[in-house]
Amino acid sequence: MKLLLGSNSPRRKELLTQLGYTFSKVKIDCDEVFSSTMPVEEVAEYLAKKKSLAFTSLNENEILITADTVVIADGQILNKPKDREEARAMLTMLNGKTHLVQTGLCIRSLEKGESLDTATTSVTVKELTDEEILFYIDTYKPYDKAGAYGIQEWFGLACVSSITGSYYNVVGLPTELVHKRLKNAYDI
């Protein structure tokens, strides 16, 4: 079986490589739009499946992995910030609180159809000063990260006081879950 990763995320590529899998990256053009009436805890899995189904070139003997990571704070989804002010607003919202990070995972083959899962991790951020928030934004430019932060960067090292659940889920791919699903369903 040939493994395909449908993601532009360098972090997902790195994590799947570290798991020891050989795979090819495939480009998937798919918007990340979801209904505003959808319960927030269903969004990550919905988007992972939407990305998977947008890839119409899946062949026999191929397995496609797609994922989507969302940050949920105060009952709302924090997407990737558009600019410095939006990043500042998101990090201010997370400041001194616990929020959830969910990654929806879709593993699909023509033979077995799709397998959907969601991994959830709780992340607690310490009390931050405005200077710390602006330092992080200006230094690391987290505009490609849901919730405006990367746990693998300075923010995770200096500002996250605790996590409950998978660290790698917060990075962007629940590696243990991916490995388990591939091993159980495809014996790879």
mmCIF file with all atom_site columns, N, CA and C in Angstrom, residues 1 3 21 63 105 107 109 111-112 115 117 175-188:
data_model
loop_
_atom_site.group_PDB
_atom_site.id
_atom_site.type_symbol
_atom_site.label_atom_id
_atom_site.label_alt_id
_atom_site.label_comp_id
_atom_site.label_asym_id
_atom_site.label_entity_id
_atom_site.label_seq_id
_atom_site.pdbx_PDB_ins_code
_atom_site.Cartn_x
_atom_site.Cartn_y
_atom_site.Cartn_z
_atom_site.occupancy
_atom_site.B_iso_or_equiv
_atom_site.pdbx_formal_charge
_atom_site.auth_seq_id
_atom_site.auth_comp_id
_atom_site.auth_asym_id
_atom_site.auth_atom_id
_atom_site.pdbx_PDB_model_num
ATOM 1  N N  . MET A 1 1   ? 0.847   -1.190 0.000  1.00 0.00 ? 1   MET A N  1
ATOM 2  C CA . MET A 1 1   ? 0.000   0.000  0.000  1.00 0.00 ? 1   MET A CA 1
ATOM 3  C C  . MET A 1 1   ? 0.887   1.246  0.000  1.00 0.00 ? 1   MET A C  1
ATOM 4  N N  . LEU A 1 3   ? 1.280   5.154  0.874  1.00 0.00 ? 3   LEU A N  1
ATOM 5  C CA . LEU A 1 3   ? 0.730   6.116  1.812  1.00 0.00 ? 3   LEU A CA 1
ATOM 6  C C  . LEU A 1 3   ? 0.832   7.522  1.227  1.00 0.00 ? 3   LEU A C  1
ATOM 7  N N  . TYR A 1 21  ? 7.248   6.285  8.536  1.00 0.00 ? 21  TYR A N  1
ATOM 8  C CA . TYR A 1 21  ? 6.498   5.953  7.332  1.00 0.00 ? 21  TYR A CA 1
ATOM 9  C C  . TYR A 1 21  ? 7.127   6.593  6.094  1.00 0.00 ? 21  TYR A C  1
ATOM 10 N N  . ILE A 1 63  ? -3.459  4.826  0.439  1.00 0.00 ? 63  ILE A N  1
ATOM 11 C CA . ILE A 1 63  ? -4.100  5.248  1.685  1.00 0.00 ? 63  ILE A CA 1
ATOM 12 C C  . ILE A 1 63  ? -3.828  6.733  1.834  1.00 0.00 ? 63  ILE A C  1
ATOM 13 N N  . LEU A 1 105 ? -8.933  13.592 12.175 1.00 0.00 ? 105 LEU A N  1
ATOM 14 C CA . LEU A 1 105 ? -8.098  12.717 11.365 1.00 0.00 ? 105 LEU A CA 1
ATOM 15 C C  . LEU A 1 105 ? -8.989  11.878 10.467 1.00 0.00 ? 105 LEU A C  1
ATOM 16 N N  . ILE A 1 107 ? -8.482  8.837  7.587  1.00 0.00 ? 107 ILE A N  1
ATOM 17 C CA . ILE A 1 107 ? -7.644  7.893  6.850  1.00 0.00 ? 107 ILE A CA 1
ATOM 18 C C  . ILE A 1 107 ? -8.585  7.158  5.896  1.00 0.00 ? 107 ILE A C  1
ATOM 19 N N  . SER A 1 109 ? -9.105  4.806  2.157  1.00 0.00 ? 109 SER A N  1
ATOM 20 C CA . SER A 1 109 ? -8.658  4.012  1.009  1.00 0.00 ? 109 SER A CA 1
ATOM 21 C C  . SER A 1 109 ? -9.905  3.577  0.259  1.00 0.00 ? 109 SER A C  1
ATOM 22 N N  . GLU A 1 111 ? -10.464 0.617  -0.752 1.00 0.00 ? 111 GLU A N  1
ATOM 23 C CA . GLU A 1 111 ? -10.803 -0.712 -0.239 1.00 0.00 ? 111 GLU A CA 1
ATOM 24 C C  . GLU A 1 111 ? -11.608 -0.649 1.059  1.00 0.00 ? 111 GLU A C  1
ATOM 25 N N  . LYS A 1 112 ? -11.196 0.212  1.976  1.00 0.00 ? 112 LYS A N  1
ATOM 26 C CA . LYS A 1 112 ? -11.808 0.216  3.311  1.00 0.00 ? 112 LYS A CA 1
ATOM 27 C C  . LYS A 1 112 ? -12.648 1.446  3.613  1.00 0.00 ? 112 LYS A C  1
ATOM 28 N N  . SER A 1 115 ? -11.911 6.235  7.732  1.00 0.00 ? 115 SER A N  1
ATOM 29 C CA . SER A 1 115 ? -11.893 6.081  9.180  1.00 0.00 ? 115 SER A CA 1
ATOM 30 C C  . SER A 1 115 ? -11.696 7.478  9.761  1.00 0.00 ? 115 SER A C  1
ATOM 31 N N  . ASP A 1 117 ? -11.503 10.076 13.193 1.00 0.00 ? 117 ASP A N  1
ATOM 32 C CA . ASP A 1 117 ? -11.227 10.191 14.626 1.00 0.00 ? 117 ASP A CA 1
ATOM 33 C C  . ASP A 1 117 ? -10.971 11.645 14.962 1.00 0.00 ? 117 ASP A C  1
ATOM 34 N N  . THR A 1 175 ? -0.007  11.549 16.569 1.00 0.00 ? 175 THR A N  1
ATOM 35 C CA . THR A 1 175 ? 0.841   10.482 16.028 1.00 0.00 ? 175 THR A CA 1
ATOM 36 C C  . THR A 1 175 ? 0.464   9.093  16.540 1.00 0.00 ? 175 THR A C  1
ATOM 37 N N  . GLU A 1 176 ? 0.155   8.980  17.807 1.00 0.00 ? 176 GLU A N  1
ATOM 38 C CA . GLU A 1 176 ? -0.192  7.678  18.373 1.00 0.00 ? 176 GLU A CA 1
ATOM 39 C C  . GLU A 1 176 ? -1.452  7.146  17.700 1.00 0.00 ? 176 GLU A C  1
ATOM 40 N N  . LEU A 1 177 ? -2.413  8.027  17.474 1.00 0.00 ? 177 LEU A N  1
ATOM 41 C CA . LEU A 1 177 ? -3.667  7.634  16.830 1.00 0.00 ? 177 LEU A CA 1
ATOM 42 C C  . LEU A 1 177 ? -3.438  7.245  15.365 1.00 0.00 ? 177 LEU A C  1
ATOM 43 N N  . VAL A 1 178 ? -2.613  7.998  14.653 1.00 0.00 ? 178 VAL A N  1
ATOM 44 C CA . VAL A 1 178 ? -2.289  7.668  13.263 1.00 0.00 ? 178 VAL A CA 1
ATOM 45 C C  . VAL A 1 178 ? -1.639  6.287  13.199 1.00 0.00 ? 178 VAL A C  1
ATOM 46 N N  . HIS A 1 179 ? -0.646  6.067  14.038 1.00 0.00 ? 179 HIS A N  1
ATOM 47 C CA . HIS A 1 179 ? 0.068   4.783  14.043 1.00 0.00 ? 179 HIS A CA 1
ATOM 48 C C  . HIS A 1 179 ? -0.884  3.627  14.356 1.00 0.00 ? 179 HIS A C  1
ATOM 49 N N  . LYS A 1 180 ? -1.718  3.819  15.350 1.00 0.00 ? 180 LYS A N  1
ATOM 50 C CA . LYS A 1 180 ? -2.668  2.781  15.751 1.00 0.00 ? 180 LYS A CA 1
ATOM 51 C C  . LYS A 1 180 ? -3.629  2.448  14.606 1.00 0.00 ? 180 LYS A C  1
ATOM 52 N N  . ARG A 1 181 ? -4.180  3.475  13.958 1.00 0.00 ? 181 ARG A N  1
ATOM 53 C CA . ARG A 1 181 ? -5.137  3.253  12.866 1.00 0.00 ? 181 ARG A CA 1
ATOM 54 C C  . ARG A 1 181 ? -4.482  2.561  11.665 1.00 0.00 ? 181 ARG A C  1
ATOM 55 N N  . LEU A 1 182 ? -3.280  2.995  11.304 1.00 0.00 ? 182 LEU A N  1
ATOM 56 C CA . LEU A 1 182 ? -2.585  2.378  10.163 1.00 0.00 ? 182 LEU A CA 1
ATOM 57 C C  . LEU A 1 182 ? -2.227  0.931  10.467 1.00 0.00 ? 182 LEU A C  1
ATOM 58 N N  . LYS A 1 183 ? -1.777  0.671  11.683 1.00 0.00 ? 183 LYS A N  1
ATOM 59 C CA . LYS A 1 183 ? -1.388  -0.689 12.074 1.00 0.00 ? 183 LYS A CA 1
ATOM 60 C C  . LYS A 1 183 ? -2.616  -1.612 12.120 1.00 0.00 ? 183 LYS A C  1
ATOM 61 N N  . ASN A 1 184 ? -3.704  -1.130 12.753 1.00 0.00 ? 184 ASN A N  1
ATOM 62 C CA . ASN A 1 184 ? -4.891  -1.976 12.907 1.00 0.00 ? 184 ASN A CA 1
ATOM 63 C C  . ASN A 1 184 ? -5.623  -2.200 11.592 1.00 0.00 ? 184 ASN A C  1
ATOM 64 N N  . ALA A 1 185 ? -5.767  -1.181 10.787 1.00 0.00 ? 185 ALA A N  1
ATOM 65 C CA . ALA A 1 185 ? -6.579  -1.304 9.561  1.00 0.00 ? 185 ALA A CA 1
ATOM 66 C C  . ALA A 1 185 ? -5.783  -1.831 8.369  1.00 0.00 ? 185 ALA A C  1
ATOM 67 N N  . TYR A 1 186 ? -4.483  -1.499 8.318  1.00 0.00 ? 186 TYR A N  1
ATOM 68 C CA . TYR A 1 186 ? -3.697  -1.811 7.106  1.00 0.00 ? 186 TYR A CA 1
ATOM 69 C C  . TYR A 1 186 ? -2.433  -2.614 7.397  1.00 0.00 ? 186 TYR A C  1
ATOM 70 N N  . ASP A 1 187 ? -2.188  -2.874 8.668  1.00 0.00 ? 187 ASP A N  1
ATOM 71 C CA . ASP A 1 187 ? -1.001  -3.621 9.092  1.00 0.00 ? 187 ASP A CA 1
ATOM 72 C C  . ASP A 1 187 ? 0.288   -2.996 8.559  1.00 0.00 ? 187 ASP A C  1
ATOM 73 N N  . ILE A 1 188 ? 0.367   -1.659 8.599  1.00 0.00 ? 188 ILE A N  1
ATOM 74 C CA . ILE A 1 188 ? 1.609   -0.975 8.215  1.00 0.00 ? 188 ILE A CA 1
ATOM 75 C C  . ILE A 1 188 ? 2.064   -0.060 9.342  1.00 0.00 ? 188 ILE A C  1
#
